[in-house]
């Protein structure tokens, strides 16, 4: 009898976490590696949020809470959806978990049966396909096109829908490409979904607040109110308020789904950290000026990185609308040999050689389901980004 589960055999470990481990290993050997693989803001959590957490500790708010969130946080979330997305929810339609990741996981565990299909546009966030596999479902990929800014179109979505489709798992702005769907691009997709009443929509809006150049963010249930009854709108405080370590994510959707998600959470982790929940109340209800400040910094860094990468021979880097990632193509580098003698057979070989010879850590595109590319997280200092881009340029100039 096998000791480890058959399900786990189908799941791969996170490639982004693996790259972070490799960077730590090389640094321990004394190498000056610049890490551009971690997907988190480099800024500190705003002071007012930290103060709310300290006050929660002092007030003894350190006990178990309701499984899927305290009433104060659920009201703050309802107010947020109303204020920012024009979506009306009651607290019984809201679920709070230990990060957006757990929200997505709960929703998939609560709904998937063997054979259920989940449509995932590529390039995708690394965890989506594996979460679907853990839940016993089948990921079905729809290829984002490089010449359409790594977005999918209505025809491709329509073609992927079958009688087995349970969810369309949507993410805009996207990790890893930074691509964000304009209201009209999103409407084209929701029009398709309106023709398929059995398909539910799980929208991962984690990067909602990180958009640039006046981009207008919208979410499926807002663009198409006809989808409200079958949409789970997922969000969180990790990226918007530099709170990745606090582990608070949330979602709103139909009550029976929220109740099912609560059941999954009640038999696994129970409530998210009580102190973090009070911090999230302040994040969502307190002053919002941090968002504009961080967006301005990310926009400056995006422009810097896109310009520098496009000056590297063999690299083509589109300008994304949001998040803090770029997803350049290295099509022209494939088949060449690096100065250190590595043949660039694919994007994994490129990323490994860049790390070994150029001391820059990026994540290869195959991890996100679309090659040959790599992902850079530019949530780091301008100086580190400039030095990293100079190293990438030297590496590319050495390709023969
Ligand atoms: C697209 C996307 N969704 C969800 C998450 C998970 O966020 P959290 O840290 O709140 O679990 C991430 C984190 O990297 C992400 O990039």
Short mmCIF file of N, CA and C and ligand atoms in Angstrom, two decimals, residues 39 99-101 104 125 128 171 175 204 206-207 238-239 247-248 325, ligand 1:
data_model
loop_
_atom_site.label_atom_id
_atom_site.label_comp_id
_atom_site.label_asym_id
_atom_site.label_seq_id
_atom_site.Cartn_x
_atom_site.Cartn_y
_atom_site.Cartn_z
N UNK A 39 6.77 37.04 -5.07
CA UNK A 39 5.63 37.88 -5.44
C UNK A 39 5.04 38.64 -4.27
N UNK A 99 -5.58 34.12 4.00
CA UNK A 99 -5.02 34.46 2.68
C UNK A 99 -5.98 34.15 1.56
N UNK A 100 -5.77 34.85 0.45
CA UNK A 100 -6.58 34.59 -0.74
C UNK A 100 -6.42 33.14 -1.19
N UNK A 101 -5.24 32.59 -0.94
CA UNK A 101 -4.96 31.21 -1.36
C UNK A 101 -5.93 30.24 -0.69
N UNK A 104 -9.50 30.47 -2.24
CA UNK A 104 -9.60 29.74 -3.51
C UNK A 104 -9.64 28.23 -3.25
N UNK A 125 -1.51 31.79 -12.48
CA UNK A 125 -0.81 31.74 -11.19
C UNK A 125 -0.53 30.28 -10.88
N UNK A 128 -3.12 27.55 -9.27
CA UNK A 128 -4.46 27.17 -9.73
C UNK A 128 -4.57 25.71 -10.18
N UNK A 171 -8.35 35.79 -13.53
CA UNK A 171 -7.43 36.58 -12.70
C UNK A 171 -6.96 37.81 -13.49
N UNK A 175 -1.19 37.54 -12.27
CA UNK A 175 0.10 37.01 -11.92
C UNK A 175 0.23 35.77 -12.79
N UNK A 204 -10.33 36.08 -9.27
CA UNK A 204 -9.27 36.36 -8.31
C UNK A 204 -8.80 37.80 -8.56
N UNK A 206 -7.02 39.79 -6.63
CA UNK A 206 -5.98 40.16 -5.64
C UNK A 206 -5.20 41.41 -6.01
N UNK A 207 -5.04 41.66 -7.32
CA UNK A 207 -4.22 42.81 -7.75
C UNK A 207 -5.08 43.99 -8.19
N UNK A 238 -3.33 41.16 1.06
CA UNK A 238 -1.89 40.88 0.94
C UNK A 238 -1.16 41.85 0.03
N UNK A 239 -1.66 42.01 -1.19
CA UNK A 239 -0.92 42.80 -2.19
C UNK A 239 -1.28 44.28 -2.10
N UNK A 247 -1.82 37.11 6.39
CA UNK A 247 -2.67 36.02 5.92
C UNK A 247 -4.16 36.29 6.08
N UNK A 248 -4.64 37.29 5.36
CA UNK A 248 -6.08 37.54 5.31
C UNK A 248 -6.53 37.69 3.85
N UNK A 325 4.42 42.53 -11.97
CA UNK A 325 5.18 41.54 -12.73
C UNK A 325 5.30 41.97 -14.19
C1 LIG B 1 -3.04 35.72 -8.38
C2 LIG B 1 -2.87 35.44 -6.93
N1 LIG B 1 -3.92 35.00 -6.24
C3 LIG B 1 -3.84 34.72 -4.93
C4 LIG B 1 -2.65 34.87 -4.25
C5 LIG B 1 -2.61 34.51 -2.80
O1 LIG B 1 -2.59 35.60 -1.98
P1 LIG B 1 -2.50 35.45 -0.41
O2 LIG B 1 -1.11 35.83 -0.02
O3 LIG B 1 -3.52 36.39 0.13
O4 LIG B 1 -2.81 34.04 -0.06
C6 LIG B 1 -1.52 35.32 -4.93
C7 LIG B 1 -0.22 35.43 -4.24
O5 LIG B 1 0.83 35.42 -4.81
C8 LIG B 1 -1.63 35.63 -6.30
O6 LIG B 1 -0.59 36.06 -7.01
#
